[in-house]
mmCIF file of C-alpha atoms in Angstrom:
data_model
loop_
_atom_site.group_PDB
_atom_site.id
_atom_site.type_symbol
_atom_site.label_atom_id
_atom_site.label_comp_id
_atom_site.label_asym_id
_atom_site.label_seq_id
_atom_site.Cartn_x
_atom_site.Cartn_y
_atom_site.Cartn_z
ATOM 1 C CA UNK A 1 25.246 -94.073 -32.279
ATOM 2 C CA UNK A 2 27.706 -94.389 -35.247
ATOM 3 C CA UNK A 3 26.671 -96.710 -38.586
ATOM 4 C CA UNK A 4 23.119 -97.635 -37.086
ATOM 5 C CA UNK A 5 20.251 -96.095 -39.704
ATOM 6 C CA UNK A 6 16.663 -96.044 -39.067
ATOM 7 C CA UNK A 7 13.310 -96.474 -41.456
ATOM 8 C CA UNK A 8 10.416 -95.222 -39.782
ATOM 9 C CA UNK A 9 7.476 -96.296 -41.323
ATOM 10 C CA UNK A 10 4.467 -93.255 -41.309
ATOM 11 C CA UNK A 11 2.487 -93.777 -44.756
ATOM 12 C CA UNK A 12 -0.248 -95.785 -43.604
ATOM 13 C CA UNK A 13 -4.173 -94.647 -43.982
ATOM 14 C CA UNK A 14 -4.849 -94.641 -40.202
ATOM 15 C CA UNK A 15 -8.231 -96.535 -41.099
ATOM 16 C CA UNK A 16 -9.522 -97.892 -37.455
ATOM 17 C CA UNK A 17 -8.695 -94.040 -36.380
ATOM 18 C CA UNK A 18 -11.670 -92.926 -38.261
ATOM 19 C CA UNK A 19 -11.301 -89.376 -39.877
ATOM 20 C CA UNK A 20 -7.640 -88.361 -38.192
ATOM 21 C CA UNK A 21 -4.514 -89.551 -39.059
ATOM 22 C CA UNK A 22 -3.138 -90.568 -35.671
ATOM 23 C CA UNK A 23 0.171 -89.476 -37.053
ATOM 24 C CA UNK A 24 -0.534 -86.027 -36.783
ATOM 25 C CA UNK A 25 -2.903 -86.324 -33.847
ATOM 26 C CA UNK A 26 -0.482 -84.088 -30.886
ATOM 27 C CA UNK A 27 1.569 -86.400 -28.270
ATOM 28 C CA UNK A 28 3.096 -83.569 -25.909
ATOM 29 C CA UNK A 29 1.886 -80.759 -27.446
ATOM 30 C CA UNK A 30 3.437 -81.848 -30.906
ATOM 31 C CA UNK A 31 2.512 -84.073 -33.909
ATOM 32 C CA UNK A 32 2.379 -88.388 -32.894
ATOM 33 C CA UNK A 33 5.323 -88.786 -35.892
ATOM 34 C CA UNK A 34 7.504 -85.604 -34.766
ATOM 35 C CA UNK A 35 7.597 -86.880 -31.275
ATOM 36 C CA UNK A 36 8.368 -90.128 -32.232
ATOM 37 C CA UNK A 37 11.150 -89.296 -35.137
ATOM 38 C CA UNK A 38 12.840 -87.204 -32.094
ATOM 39 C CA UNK A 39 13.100 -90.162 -30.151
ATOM 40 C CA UNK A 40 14.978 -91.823 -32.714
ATOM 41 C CA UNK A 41 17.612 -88.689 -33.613
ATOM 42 C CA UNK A 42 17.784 -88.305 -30.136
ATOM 43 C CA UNK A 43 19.177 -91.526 -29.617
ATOM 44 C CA UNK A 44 20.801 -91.781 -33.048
ATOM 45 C CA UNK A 45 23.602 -90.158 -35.395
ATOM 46 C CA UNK A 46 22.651 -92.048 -38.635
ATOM 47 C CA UNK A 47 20.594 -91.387 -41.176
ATOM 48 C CA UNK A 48 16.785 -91.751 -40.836
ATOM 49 C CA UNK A 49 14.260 -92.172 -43.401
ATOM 50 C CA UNK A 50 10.459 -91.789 -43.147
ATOM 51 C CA UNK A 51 8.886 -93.577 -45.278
ATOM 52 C CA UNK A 52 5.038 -91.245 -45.872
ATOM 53 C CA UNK A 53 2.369 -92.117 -48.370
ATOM 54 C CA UNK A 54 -1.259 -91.151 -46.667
ATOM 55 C CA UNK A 55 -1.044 -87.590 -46.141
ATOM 56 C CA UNK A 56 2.613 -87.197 -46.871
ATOM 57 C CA UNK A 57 2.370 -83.308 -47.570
ATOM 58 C CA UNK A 58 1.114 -82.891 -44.041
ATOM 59 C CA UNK A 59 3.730 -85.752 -42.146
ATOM 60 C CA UNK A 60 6.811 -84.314 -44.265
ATOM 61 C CA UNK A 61 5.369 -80.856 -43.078
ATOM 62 C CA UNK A 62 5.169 -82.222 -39.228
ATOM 63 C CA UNK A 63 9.157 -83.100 -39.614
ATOM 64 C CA UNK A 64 9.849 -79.800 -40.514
ATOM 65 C CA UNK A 65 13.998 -79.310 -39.348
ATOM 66 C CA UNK A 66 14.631 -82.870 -38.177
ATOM 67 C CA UNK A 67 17.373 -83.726 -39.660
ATOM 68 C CA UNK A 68 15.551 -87.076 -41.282
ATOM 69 C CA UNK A 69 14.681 -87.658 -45.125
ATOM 70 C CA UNK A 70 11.098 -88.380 -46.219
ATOM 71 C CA UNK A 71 10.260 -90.981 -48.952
ATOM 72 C CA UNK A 72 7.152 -90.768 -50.675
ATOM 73 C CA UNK A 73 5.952 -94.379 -51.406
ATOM 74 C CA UNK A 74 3.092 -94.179 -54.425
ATOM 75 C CA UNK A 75 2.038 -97.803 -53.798
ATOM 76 C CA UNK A 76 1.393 -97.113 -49.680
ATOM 77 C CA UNK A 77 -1.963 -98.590 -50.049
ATOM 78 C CA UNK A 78 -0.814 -101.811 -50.729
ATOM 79 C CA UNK A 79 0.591 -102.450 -47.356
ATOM 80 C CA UNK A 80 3.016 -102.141 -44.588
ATOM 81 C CA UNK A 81 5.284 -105.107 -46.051
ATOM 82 C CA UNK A 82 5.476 -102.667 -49.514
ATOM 83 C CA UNK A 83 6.389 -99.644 -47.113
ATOM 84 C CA UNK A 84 9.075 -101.609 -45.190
ATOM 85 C CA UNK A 85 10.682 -102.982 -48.972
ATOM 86 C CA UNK A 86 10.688 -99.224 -50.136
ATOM 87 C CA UNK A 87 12.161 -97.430 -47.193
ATOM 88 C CA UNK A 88 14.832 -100.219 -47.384
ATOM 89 C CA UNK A 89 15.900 -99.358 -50.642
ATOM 90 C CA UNK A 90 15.959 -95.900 -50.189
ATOM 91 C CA UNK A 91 17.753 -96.196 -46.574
ATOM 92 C CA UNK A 92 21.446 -95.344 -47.204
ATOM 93 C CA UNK A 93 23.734 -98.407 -46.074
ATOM 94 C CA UNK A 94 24.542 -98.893 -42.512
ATOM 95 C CA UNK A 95 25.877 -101.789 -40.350
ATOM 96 C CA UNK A 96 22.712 -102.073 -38.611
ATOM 97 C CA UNK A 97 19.123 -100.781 -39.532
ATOM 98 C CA UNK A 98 16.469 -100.682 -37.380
ATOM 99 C CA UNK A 99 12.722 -100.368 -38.933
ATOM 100 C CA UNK A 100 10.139 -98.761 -36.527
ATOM 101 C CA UNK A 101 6.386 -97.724 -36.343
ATOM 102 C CA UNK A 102 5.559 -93.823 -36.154
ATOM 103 C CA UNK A 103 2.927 -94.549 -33.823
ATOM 104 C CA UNK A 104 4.620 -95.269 -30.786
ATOM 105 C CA UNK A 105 4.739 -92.478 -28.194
ATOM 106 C CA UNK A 106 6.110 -94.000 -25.232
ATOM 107 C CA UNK A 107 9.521 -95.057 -26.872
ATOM 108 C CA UNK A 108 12.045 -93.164 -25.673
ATOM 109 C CA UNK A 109 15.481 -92.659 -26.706
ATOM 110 C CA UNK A 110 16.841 -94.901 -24.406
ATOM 111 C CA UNK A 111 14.335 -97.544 -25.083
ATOM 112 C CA UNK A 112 16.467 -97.756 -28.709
ATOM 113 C CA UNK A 113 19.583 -97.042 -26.894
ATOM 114 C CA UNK A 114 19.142 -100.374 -25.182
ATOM 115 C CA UNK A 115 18.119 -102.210 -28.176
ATOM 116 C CA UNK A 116 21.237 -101.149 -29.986
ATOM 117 C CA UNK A 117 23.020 -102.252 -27.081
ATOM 118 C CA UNK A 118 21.761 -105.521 -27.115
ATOM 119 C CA UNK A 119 22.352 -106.321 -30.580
ATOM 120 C CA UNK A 120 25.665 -105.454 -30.591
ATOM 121 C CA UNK A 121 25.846 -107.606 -27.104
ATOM 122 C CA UNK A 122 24.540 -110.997 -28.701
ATOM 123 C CA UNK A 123 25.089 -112.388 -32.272
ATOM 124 C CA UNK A 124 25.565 -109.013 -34.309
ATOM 125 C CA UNK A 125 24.498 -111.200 -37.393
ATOM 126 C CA UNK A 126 21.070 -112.047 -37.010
ATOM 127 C CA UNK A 127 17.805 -109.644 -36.700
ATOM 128 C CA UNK A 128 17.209 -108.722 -33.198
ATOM 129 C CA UNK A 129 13.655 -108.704 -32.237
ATOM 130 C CA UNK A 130 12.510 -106.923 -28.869
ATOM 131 C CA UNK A 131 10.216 -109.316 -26.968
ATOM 132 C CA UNK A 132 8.056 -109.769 -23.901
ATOM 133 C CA UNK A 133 6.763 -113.193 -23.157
ATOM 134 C CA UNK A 134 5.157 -113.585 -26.275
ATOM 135 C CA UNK A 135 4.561 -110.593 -27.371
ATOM 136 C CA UNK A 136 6.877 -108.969 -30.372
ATOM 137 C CA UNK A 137 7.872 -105.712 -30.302
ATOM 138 C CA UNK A 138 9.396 -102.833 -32.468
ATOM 139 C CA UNK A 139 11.751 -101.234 -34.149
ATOM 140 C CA UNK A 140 13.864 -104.514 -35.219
ATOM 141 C CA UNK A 141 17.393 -104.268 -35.444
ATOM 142 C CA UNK A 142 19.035 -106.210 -39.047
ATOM 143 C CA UNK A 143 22.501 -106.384 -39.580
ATOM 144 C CA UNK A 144 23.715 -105.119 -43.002
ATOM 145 C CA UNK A 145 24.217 -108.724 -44.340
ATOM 146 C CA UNK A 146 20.670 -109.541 -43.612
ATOM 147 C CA UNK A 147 18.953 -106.394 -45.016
ATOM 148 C CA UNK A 148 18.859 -107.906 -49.148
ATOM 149 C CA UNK A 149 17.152 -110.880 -47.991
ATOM 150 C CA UNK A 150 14.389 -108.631 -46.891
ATOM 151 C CA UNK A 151 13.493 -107.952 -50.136
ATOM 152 C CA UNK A 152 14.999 -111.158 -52.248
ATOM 153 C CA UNK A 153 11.448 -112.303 -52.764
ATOM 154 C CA UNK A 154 9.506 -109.248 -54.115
ATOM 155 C CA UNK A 155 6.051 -111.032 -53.552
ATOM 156 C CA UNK A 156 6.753 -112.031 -50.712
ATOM 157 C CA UNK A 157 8.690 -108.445 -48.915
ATOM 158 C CA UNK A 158 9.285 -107.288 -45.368
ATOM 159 C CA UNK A 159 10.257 -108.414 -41.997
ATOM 160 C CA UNK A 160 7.376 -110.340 -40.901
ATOM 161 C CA UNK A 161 7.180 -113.313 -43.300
ATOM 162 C CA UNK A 162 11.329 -113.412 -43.142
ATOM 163 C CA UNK A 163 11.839 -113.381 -39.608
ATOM 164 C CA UNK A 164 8.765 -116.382 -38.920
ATOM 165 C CA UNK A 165 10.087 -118.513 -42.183
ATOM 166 C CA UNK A 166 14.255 -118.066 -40.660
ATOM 167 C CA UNK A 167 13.638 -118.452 -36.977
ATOM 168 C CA UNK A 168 17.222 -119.464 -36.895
ATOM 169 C CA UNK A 169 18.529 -115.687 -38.082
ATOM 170 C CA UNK A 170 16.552 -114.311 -34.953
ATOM 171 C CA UNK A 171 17.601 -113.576 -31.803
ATOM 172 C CA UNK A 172 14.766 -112.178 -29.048
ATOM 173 C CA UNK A 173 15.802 -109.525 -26.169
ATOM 174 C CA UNK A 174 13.786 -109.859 -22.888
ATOM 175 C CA UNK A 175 13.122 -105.506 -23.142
ATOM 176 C CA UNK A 176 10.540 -104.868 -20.674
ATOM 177 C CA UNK A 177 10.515 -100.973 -21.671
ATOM 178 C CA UNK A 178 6.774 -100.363 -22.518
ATOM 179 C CA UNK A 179 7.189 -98.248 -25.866
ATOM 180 C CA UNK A 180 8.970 -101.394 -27.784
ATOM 181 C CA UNK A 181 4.680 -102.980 -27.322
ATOM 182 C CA UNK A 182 2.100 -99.804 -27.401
ATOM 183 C CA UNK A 183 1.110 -98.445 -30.657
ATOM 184 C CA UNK A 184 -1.884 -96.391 -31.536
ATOM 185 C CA UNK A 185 -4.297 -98.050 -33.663
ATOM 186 C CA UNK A 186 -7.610 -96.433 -32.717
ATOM 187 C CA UNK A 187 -9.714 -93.343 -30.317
ATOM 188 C CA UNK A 188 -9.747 -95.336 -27.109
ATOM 189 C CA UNK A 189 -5.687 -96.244 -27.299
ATOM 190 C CA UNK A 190 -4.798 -92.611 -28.063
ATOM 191 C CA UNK A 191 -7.395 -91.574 -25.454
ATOM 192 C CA UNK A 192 -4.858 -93.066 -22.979
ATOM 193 C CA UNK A 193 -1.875 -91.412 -24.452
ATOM 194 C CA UNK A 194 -3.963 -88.217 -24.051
ATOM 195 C CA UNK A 195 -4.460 -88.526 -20.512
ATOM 196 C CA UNK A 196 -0.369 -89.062 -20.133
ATOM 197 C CA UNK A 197 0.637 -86.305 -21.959
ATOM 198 C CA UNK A 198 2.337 -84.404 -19.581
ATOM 199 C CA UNK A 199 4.282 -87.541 -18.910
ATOM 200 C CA UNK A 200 5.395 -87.749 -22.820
ATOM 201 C CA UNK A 201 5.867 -84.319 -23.199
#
């Protein structure tokens, strides 16, 4: 897809994984963050950025000829918000951007496919959120205009806060695809993406 960037965000310390960084844990027979990063080329012409900080050497070194840039953010440890700020100003410009997780092995290319889709289907000028009942998924979708105010308040960065304090700049999507809502926090979720991994691979 033509003008649509991506931030993938991969520097987090993996904490309620215990000793592994689920990011490198294998999905298919390769790295959780390679699988996912091919998802979004796959479906993508843009440029993507992944944003590493816990373990970067070893992430960068899992993305090994993807055609993707890897920003090393020093301050990682200080949250995803900080992550999300930094890969946005290090994102080249791009009528739409979407920001995604790197631990979310059952999105598929066409999963972001259809997300593009239906942004570009509704009101092209506010952030388009995947959703299921009440549950919100990811990556987000912002329009170019929107992408400063991301980071206009610098204590205060990232999608979260701006998307619950502007309801009015949001538009949901009724996605039903299950990889916009499973992530990989801990040993019994990626126990379940282990048993599927012919499936993913």
């Amino acid at each position: 897809m033509t003008d649509v960037a991506a931030i993938i965000l991969a520097a987090g310390l993996s904490r309620r994984m215990g000793t592994n960084n689920k990011l490198l844990l294998p999905v298919g027979g390769i790295p959780m963050i390679r699988h996912v990063v091919m998802q979004y080329r796959s479906a993508l012409s843009g440029p993507i950025t992944v944003v590493t900080g816990h373990q970067a050497p070893q992430v960068t070194a899992a993305l090994e000829d993807l055609e993707v840039d890897c920003a090393f953010h020093a301050g990682f440890e200080q949250g995803q918000q900080t992550s999300v700020a930094f890969g946005l100003s290090k994102c080249p410009d791009a009528e739409v951007v979407l920001i995604g997780l790197g631990d979310q092995p059952y999105l598929r290319a066409e999963d972001i496919t259809t997300l593009v889709e239906a942004h570009h289907n509704a009101d092209p000028n506010k952030i388009s959120i995947p959703a299921l009942d009440r549950t919100r998924g990811n990556p987000i979708a912002v329009p170019r205009a929107l992408r400063p105010r991301l980071t206009a308040d610098p204590s205060r960065p990232g999608c979260m806060r701006f998307t619950r304090d502007n309801p009015q700049l949001v538009q949901r999507h009724d996605l039903t695809a299950r990889g916009f809502y499973c992530d990989v926090d801990t040993p019994d979720a990626y126990a379940l993406v282990s048993n599927e991994e012919d499936a993913l691979s």
